[in-house]
PDB file of C-alpha atoms in Angstrom:
ATOM      1  CA  MET T   1     -25.896   6.053   0.408  1.00  0.00           C
ATOM      2  CA  SER T   2     -25.610   4.026  -2.788  1.00  0.00           C
ATOM      3  CA  PRO T   3     -26.438   0.315  -3.039  1.00  0.00           C
ATOM      4  CA  ALA T   4     -23.457  -1.943  -2.280  1.00  0.00           C
ATOM      5  CA  HIS T   5     -23.629  -3.508  -5.670  1.00  0.00           C
ATOM      6  CA  VAL T   6     -22.840  -0.064  -7.160  1.00  0.00           C
ATOM      7  CA  VAL T   7     -20.601   1.569  -4.575  1.00  0.00           C
ATOM      8  CA  GLU T   8     -18.278  -1.412  -4.063  1.00  0.00           C
ATOM      9  CA  PRO T   9     -17.093  -1.608  -7.705  1.00  0.00           C
ATOM     10  CA  THR T  10     -16.851   2.156  -7.791  1.00  0.00           C
ATOM     11  CA  TYR T  11     -14.785   2.236  -4.655  1.00  0.00           C
ATOM     12  CA  GLU T  12     -12.489  -0.542  -5.888  1.00  0.00           C
ATOM     13  CA  ALA T  13     -12.043   1.155  -9.308  1.00  0.00           C
ATOM     14  CA  ILE T  14     -10.996   4.471  -7.704  1.00  0.00           C
ATOM     15  CA  LYS T  15      -8.825   2.812  -5.109  1.00  0.00           C
ATOM     16  CA  ARG T  16      -6.958   0.798  -7.783  1.00  0.00           C
ATOM     17  CA  ARG T  17      -6.254   4.010  -9.683  1.00  0.00           C
ATOM     18  CA  LEU T  18      -4.945   5.621  -6.522  1.00  0.00           C
ATOM     19  CA  MET T  19      -2.682   2.570  -5.747  1.00  0.00           C
ATOM     20  CA  THR T  20      -1.227   2.495  -9.293  1.00  0.00           C
ATOM     21  CA  GLY T  21      -0.540   6.246  -9.535  1.00  0.00           C
ATOM     22  CA  VAL T  22      -2.988   7.148 -12.250  1.00  0.00           C
ATOM     23  CA  TRP T  23      -3.219  10.617 -10.688  1.00  0.00           C
ATOM     24  CA  PRO T  24      -0.328  12.666  -9.265  1.00  0.00           C
ATOM     25  CA  ALA T  25      -0.196  13.497  -5.576  1.00  0.00           C
ATOM     26  CA  GLY T  26      -2.402  16.483  -4.792  1.00  0.00           C
ATOM     27  CA  ALA T  27      -4.490  16.133  -7.951  1.00  0.00           C
ATOM     28  CA  ARG T  28      -8.114  17.254  -7.610  1.00  0.00           C
ATOM     29  CA  LEU T  29     -10.659  14.406  -7.831  1.00  0.00           C
ATOM     30  CA  GLU T  30     -13.837  15.729  -9.401  1.00  0.00           C
ATOM     31  CA  SER T  31     -16.867  13.574  -8.630  1.00  0.00           C
ATOM     32  CA  ALA T  32     -18.673  14.382 -11.814  1.00  0.00           C
ATOM     33  CA  ARG T  33     -15.695  13.486 -14.072  1.00  0.00           C
ATOM     34  CA  LEU T  34     -15.049  10.301 -12.184  1.00  0.00           C
ATOM     35  CA  ALA T  35     -18.691   9.340 -12.412  1.00  0.00           C
ATOM     36  CA  ASP T  36     -18.739   9.858 -16.221  1.00  0.00           C
ATOM     37  CA  ALA T  37     -15.426   7.833 -16.582  1.00  0.00           C
ATOM     38  CA  LEU T  38     -16.774   4.959 -14.503  1.00  0.00           C
ATOM     39  CA  GLY T  39     -20.344   5.083 -15.909  1.00  0.00           C
ATOM     40  CA  VAL T  40     -22.037   5.612 -12.562  1.00  0.00           C
ATOM     41  CA  SER T  41     -23.894   8.479 -10.812  1.00  0.00           C
ATOM     42  CA  VAL T  42     -22.106  10.978  -8.712  1.00  0.00           C
ATOM     43  CA  THR T  43     -23.452   9.550  -5.465  1.00  0.00           C
ATOM     44  CA  PRO T  44     -21.427   6.234  -5.363  1.00  0.00           C
ATOM     45  CA  VAL T  45     -18.308   8.236  -6.432  1.00  0.00           C
ATOM     46  CA  ARG T  46     -18.748  10.612  -3.463  1.00  0.00           C
ATOM     47  CA  ASP T  47     -19.417   7.769  -1.124  1.00  0.00           C
ATOM     48  CA  SER T  48     -16.266   6.080  -2.250  1.00  0.00           C
ATOM     49  CA  LEU T  49     -14.199   9.240  -1.965  1.00  0.00           C
ATOM     50  CA  TYR T  50     -15.416   9.776   1.551  1.00  0.00           C
ATOM     51  CA  ARG T  51     -14.533   6.248   2.447  1.00  0.00           C
ATOM     52  CA  LEU T  52     -11.021   6.601   0.876  1.00  0.00           C
ATOM     53  CA  THR T  53     -10.638   9.831   2.895  1.00  0.00           C
ATOM     54  CA  GLY T  54     -11.125   7.791   5.979  1.00  0.00           C
ATOM     55  CA  GLU T  55      -8.448   5.366   4.809  1.00  0.00           C
ATOM     56  CA  HIS T  56      -6.056   8.271   4.268  1.00  0.00           C
ATOM     57  CA  MET T  57      -5.737   7.678   0.543  1.00  0.00           C
ATOM     58  CA  VAL T  58      -7.739  10.831  -0.346  1.00  0.00           C
ATOM     59  CA  ASP T  59      -7.800  14.225   1.309  1.00  0.00           C
ATOM     60  CA  PHE T  60     -10.949  16.289   1.686  1.00  0.00           C
ATOM     61  CA  THR T  61     -11.077  19.995   2.495  1.00  0.00           C
ATOM     62  CA  HIS T  62     -14.303  21.935   2.830  1.00  0.00           C
ATOM     63  CA  GLY T  63     -14.508  24.432  -0.062  1.00  0.00           C
ATOM     64  CA  GLU T  64     -11.771  22.691  -1.987  1.00  0.00           C
ATOM     65  CA  GLY T  65     -13.108  19.162  -2.484  1.00  0.00           C
ATOM     66  CA  PHE T  66     -11.191  15.868  -2.838  1.00  0.00           C
ATOM     67  CA  HIS T  67      -7.549  15.522  -3.680  1.00  0.00           C
ATOM     68  CA  VAL T  68      -5.131  12.625  -4.057  1.00  0.00           C
ATOM     69  CA  HIS T  69      -3.319  12.286  -0.710  1.00  0.00           C
ATOM     70  CA  ARG T  70       0.160  13.756  -0.797  1.00  0.00           C
ATOM     71  CA  LEU T  71       2.559  11.477   1.136  1.00  0.00           C
ATOM     72  CA  THR T  72       5.265  13.177   3.187  1.00  0.00           C
ATOM     73  CA  GLU T  73       8.583  11.765   4.326  1.00  0.00           C
ATOM     74  CA  THR T  74       7.453  11.694   7.987  1.00  0.00           C
ATOM     75  CA  GLU T  75       4.267   9.892   7.145  1.00  0.00           C
ATOM     76  CA  LEU T  76       6.076   7.336   5.017  1.00  0.00           C
ATOM     77  CA  ARG T  77       8.559   6.588   7.837  1.00  0.00           C
ATOM     78  CA  ASP T  78       5.659   6.396  10.284  1.00  0.00           C
ATOM     79  CA  LEU T  79       3.830   3.959   8.019  1.00  0.00           C
ATOM     80  CA  LEU T  80       6.939   1.746   7.605  1.00  0.00           C
ATOM     81  CA  GLU T  81       7.526   1.745  11.320  1.00  0.00           C
ATOM     82  CA  LEU T  82       3.917   0.779  12.055  1.00  0.00           C
ATOM     83  CA  ASN T  83       4.047  -1.890   9.382  1.00  0.00           C
ATOM     84  CA  LEU T  84       7.262  -3.351  10.937  1.00  0.00           C
ATOM     85  CA  ILE T  85       5.872  -3.328  14.481  1.00  0.00           C
ATOM     86  CA  LEU T  86       2.779  -5.152  13.359  1.00  0.00           C
ATOM     87  CA  LEU T  87       4.750  -7.709  11.343  1.00  0.00           C
ATOM     88  CA  LEU T  88       7.115  -8.452  14.180  1.00  0.00           C
ATOM     89  CA  ALA T  89       4.135  -8.912  16.475  1.00  0.00           C
ATOM     90  CA  ALA T  90       2.562 -11.289  13.916  1.00  0.00           C
ATOM     91  CA  LEU T  91       5.753 -13.222  13.530  1.00  0.00           C
ATOM     92  CA  ALA T  92       6.016 -13.751  17.224  1.00  0.00           C
ATOM     93  CA  THR T  93       2.405 -15.100  17.480  1.00  0.00           C
ATOM     94  CA  ARG T  94       1.963 -16.828  14.076  1.00  0.00           C
ATOM     95  CA  ARG T  95       0.556 -20.357  14.094  1.00  0.00           C
ATOM     96  CA  GLY T  96       2.130 -22.840  11.707  1.00  0.00           C
ATOM     97  CA  GLY T  97       3.971 -22.011   8.468  1.00  0.00           C
ATOM     98  CA  ILE T  98       3.448 -19.125   6.091  1.00  0.00           C
ATOM     99  CA  VAL T  99       0.890 -19.126   3.307  1.00  0.00           C
ATOM    100  CA  ASP T 100       1.773 -20.622  -0.060  1.00  0.00           C
ATOM    101  CA  ARG T 101       4.383 -19.032  -2.216  1.00  0.00           C
ATOM    102  CA  ALA T 102       3.063 -16.254  -4.465  1.00  0.00           C
ATOM    103  CA  SER T 103       2.646 -17.012  -8.091  1.00  0.00           C
ATOM    104  CA  PRO T 104       5.831 -16.131 -10.135  1.00  0.00           C
ATOM    105  CA  ALA T 105       3.588 -14.187 -12.521  1.00  0.00           C
ATOM    106  CA  ALA T 106       2.360 -11.910  -9.687  1.00  0.00           C
ATOM    107  CA  GLU T 107       3.564  -8.288  -9.564  1.00  0.00           C
ATOM    108  CA  GLU T 108       6.495  -8.125  -7.242  1.00  0.00           C
ATOM    109  CA  THR T 109       4.865  -5.425  -5.053  1.00  0.00           C
ATOM    110  CA  ASP T 110       1.807  -7.663  -4.610  1.00  0.00           C
ATOM    111  CA  ARG T 111       4.101 -10.532  -3.761  1.00  0.00           C
ATOM    112  CA  ILE T 112       5.578  -8.551  -0.903  1.00  0.00           C
ATOM    113  CA  GLY T 113       2.171  -7.430   0.190  1.00  0.00           C
ATOM    114  CA  ALA T 114       0.794 -10.966   0.068  1.00  0.00           C
ATOM    115  CA  LEU T 115       3.685 -12.291   2.080  1.00  0.00           C
ATOM    116  CA  PHE T 116       3.161  -9.652   4.775  1.00  0.00           C
ATOM    117  CA  LEU T 117      -0.594 -10.270   4.802  1.00  0.00           C
ATOM    118  CA  GLY T 118       0.134 -14.030   5.077  1.00  0.00           C
ATOM    119  CA  VAL T 119       2.273 -13.471   8.147  1.00  0.00           C
ATOM    120  CA  ALA T 120      -0.516 -11.305   9.708  1.00  0.00           C
ATOM    121  CA  SER T 121      -3.232 -13.877   8.917  1.00  0.00           C
ATOM    122  CA  ARG T 122      -1.189 -16.690  10.490  1.00  0.00           C
ATOM    123  CA  SER T 123      -1.171 -14.742  13.759  1.00  0.00           C
ATOM    124  CA  GLY T 124      -4.839 -15.595  14.248  1.00  0.00           C
ATOM    125  CA  ASN T 125      -5.554 -11.918  15.048  1.00  0.00           C
ATOM    126  CA  ALA T 126      -8.172 -10.572  12.611  1.00  0.00           C
ATOM    127  CA  GLU T 127      -7.525  -6.927  13.607  1.00  0.00           C
ATOM    128  CA  LEU T 128      -3.810  -7.259  13.012  1.00  0.00           C
ATOM    129  CA  ALA T 129      -4.430  -8.758   9.596  1.00  0.00           C
ATOM    130  CA  ALA T 130      -6.897  -5.990   8.689  1.00  0.00           C
ATOM    131  CA  ALA T 131      -4.275  -3.373   9.787  1.00  0.00           C
ATOM    132  CA  ILE T 132      -1.604  -4.961   7.632  1.00  0.00           C
ATOM    133  CA  ALA T 133      -4.000  -5.119   4.672  1.00  0.00           C
ATOM    134  CA  SER T 134      -4.707  -1.418   5.053  1.00  0.00           C
ATOM    135  CA  LEU T 135      -1.065  -0.634   5.275  1.00  0.00           C
ATOM    136  CA  ASN T 136      -0.423  -2.717   2.158  1.00  0.00           C
ATOM    137  CA  ASP T 137      -2.844  -0.501   0.215  1.00  0.00           C
ATOM    138  CA  ARG T 138      -1.223   2.712   1.458  1.00  0.00           C
ATOM    139  CA  LEU T 139       2.305   1.506   0.777  1.00  0.00           C
ATOM    140  CA  HIS T 140       1.518  -0.068  -2.554  1.00  0.00           C
ATOM    141  CA  LEU T 141       2.473   2.901  -4.633  1.00  0.00           C
ATOM    142  CA  THR T 142       5.830   3.358  -2.965  1.00  0.00           C
ATOM    143  CA  ARG T 143       6.523  -0.326  -3.354  1.00  0.00           C
ATOM    144  CA  ARG T 144       6.132   0.090  -7.126  1.00  0.00           C
ATOM    145  CA  LEU T 145       9.212   2.304  -6.984  1.00  0.00           C
ATOM    146  CA  ASP T 146      11.374  -0.238  -5.192  1.00  0.00           C
ATOM    147  CA  ARG T 147      13.179  -1.487  -8.229  1.00  0.00           C
ATOM    148  CA  HIS T 148      14.156   2.126  -9.079  1.00  0.00           C
ATOM    149  CA  LEU T 149      15.916   2.494  -5.720  1.00  0.00           C
ATOM    150  CA  PHE T 150      17.121  -0.963  -4.972  1.00  0.00           C
ATOM    151  CA  ALA T 151      18.840  -3.174  -7.626  1.00  0.00           C
ATOM    152  CA  ASP T 152      18.313  -6.161  -5.444  1.00  0.00           C
ATOM    153  CA  ALA T 153      14.649  -5.549  -4.701  1.00  0.00           C
ATOM    154  CA  GLU T 154      13.520  -8.729  -6.341  1.00  0.00           C
ATOM    155  CA  ALA T 155      16.197 -10.844  -4.602  1.00  0.00           C
ATOM    156  CA  GLU T 156      15.391  -9.227  -1.298  1.00  0.00           C
ATOM    157  CA  GLY T 157      11.698 -10.217  -1.685  1.00  0.00           C
ATOM    158  CA  ALA T 158      12.695 -13.773  -2.681  1.00  0.00           C
ATOM    159  CA  ALA T 159      14.918 -14.025   0.454  1.00  0.00           C
ATOM    160  CA  ILE T 160      12.078 -12.892   2.743  1.00  0.00           C
ATOM    161  CA  GLU T 161       9.722 -15.321   1.002  1.00  0.00           C
ATOM    162  CA  ALA T 162      12.195 -18.214   1.404  1.00  0.00           C
ATOM    163  CA  ALA T 163      12.765 -17.430   5.056  1.00  0.00           C
ATOM    164  CA  LEU T 164       8.995 -17.401   5.776  1.00  0.00           C
ATOM    165  CA  PHE T 165       8.054 -20.328   3.572  1.00  0.00           C
ATOM    166  CA  GLU T 166      10.783 -22.634   4.856  1.00  0.00           C
ATOM    167  CA  ALA T 167       9.826 -21.883   8.472  1.00  0.00           C
ATOM    168  CA  GLY T 168      13.501 -21.706   9.485  1.00  0.00           C
ATOM    169  CA  PRO T 169      14.771 -19.913  12.599  1.00  0.00           C
ATOM    170  CA  PRO T 170      12.406 -17.030  13.362  1.00  0.00           C
ATOM    171  CA  ALA T 171      15.422 -14.671  13.764  1.00  0.00           C
ATOM    172  CA  ILE T 172      16.290 -14.942  10.071  1.00  0.00           C
ATOM    173  CA  ALA T 173      12.889 -13.809   8.855  1.00  0.00           C
ATOM    174  CA  ARG T 174      12.656 -11.215  11.586  1.00  0.00           C
ATOM    175  CA  ASN T 175      16.056  -9.730  10.593  1.00  0.00           C
ATOM    176  CA  LEU T 176      15.246  -9.695   6.842  1.00  0.00           C
ATOM    177  CA  ILE T 177      11.967  -7.938   7.461  1.00  0.00           C
ATOM    178  CA  LEU T 178      13.619  -5.478   9.770  1.00  0.00           C
ATOM    179  CA  ARG T 179      16.325  -4.679   7.135  1.00  0.00           C
ATOM    180  CA  TYR T 180      13.628  -4.400   4.423  1.00  0.00           C
ATOM    181  CA  HIS T 181      11.847  -1.618   6.455  1.00  0.00           C
ATOM    182  CA  GLU T 182      14.999   0.168   7.548  1.00  0.00           C
ATOM    183  CA  ARG T 183      16.261   0.464   3.967  1.00  0.00           C
ATOM    184  CA  ARG T 184      13.072   2.001   2.768  1.00  0.00           C
ATOM    185  CA  ALA T 185      12.837   4.420   5.736  1.00  0.00           C
ATOM    186  CA  GLN T 186      16.388   5.622   4.856  1.00  0.00           C
ATOM    187  CA  GLU T 187      15.107   6.367   1.342  1.00  0.00           C
ATOM    188  CA  ALA T 188      11.905   8.084   2.400  1.00  0.00           C
ATOM    189  CA  ALA T 189      12.950  11.343   0.752  1.00  0.00           C
ATOM    190  CA  SER T 190      13.716   9.666  -2.513  1.00  0.00           C
ATOM    191  CA  TYR T 191      10.257   7.906  -2.586  1.00  0.00           C
ATOM    192  CA  VAL T 192       8.543  11.187  -1.881  1.00  0.00           C
ATOM    193  CA  ARG T 193      10.543  13.004  -4.600  1.00  0.00           C
ATOM    194  CA  MET T 194       9.837  10.270  -7.138  1.00  0.00           C
ATOM    195  CA  LEU T 195       6.083  10.309  -6.418  1.00  0.00           C
ATOM    196  CA  ALA T 196       6.119  14.038  -6.957  1.00  0.00           C
ATOM    197  CA  GLU T 197       7.781  13.476 -10.245  1.00  0.00           C
ATOM    198  CA  ARG T 198       5.165  10.807 -11.181  1.00  0.00           C
ATOM    199  CA  ARG T 199       7.791   8.220 -11.817  1.00  0.00           C
ATOM    200  CA  ALA T 200       5.728   5.373 -10.455  1.00  0.00           C
ATOM    201  CA  ASP T 201       5.262   2.577 -12.972  1.00  0.00           C
ATOM    202  CA  ARG T 202       1.775   2.061 -14.285  1.00  0.00           C
TER     203      ARG T 202
END
């Protein structure tokens, strides 16, 4: 295995490219080419790709190598359902208010992810927070498509943020988060189609 000071930046660089849609779903990820592009040896690239396979962001098949994970409608709905279940659990057990408001300059998708991670962190359950962080990574690319599917995506995020930040009645935040996930589950087919068409912003 490669030293951490080499593999961690390599892993983060590849992961960021996956999260921002640099490669289309199903694209072959060739270790040698990635190594050349990143200025590292093949070993940390392979280590990173195996790690990302374990995180379900890359697929590996013996004899065929590594490929960008191809998200299905069923998988997206399952991810959204799990995210919702974990967030509702975190809301029910959170301690104190939510984290500080996200910076206005932050990318909207990162703002939503930061809010959800903040809710999980306030639960005091480190495993729950880690699970939400992992789901944030896997849902990041679909969240980049939100504004193409929902004209009110920015306002929706602001409403969720306000409900969490102002620490109002828990039912308000819970209902907003429930609606957020339901709307996206209903559009699962559209997300998958748009990903296949490589319409994700970069």
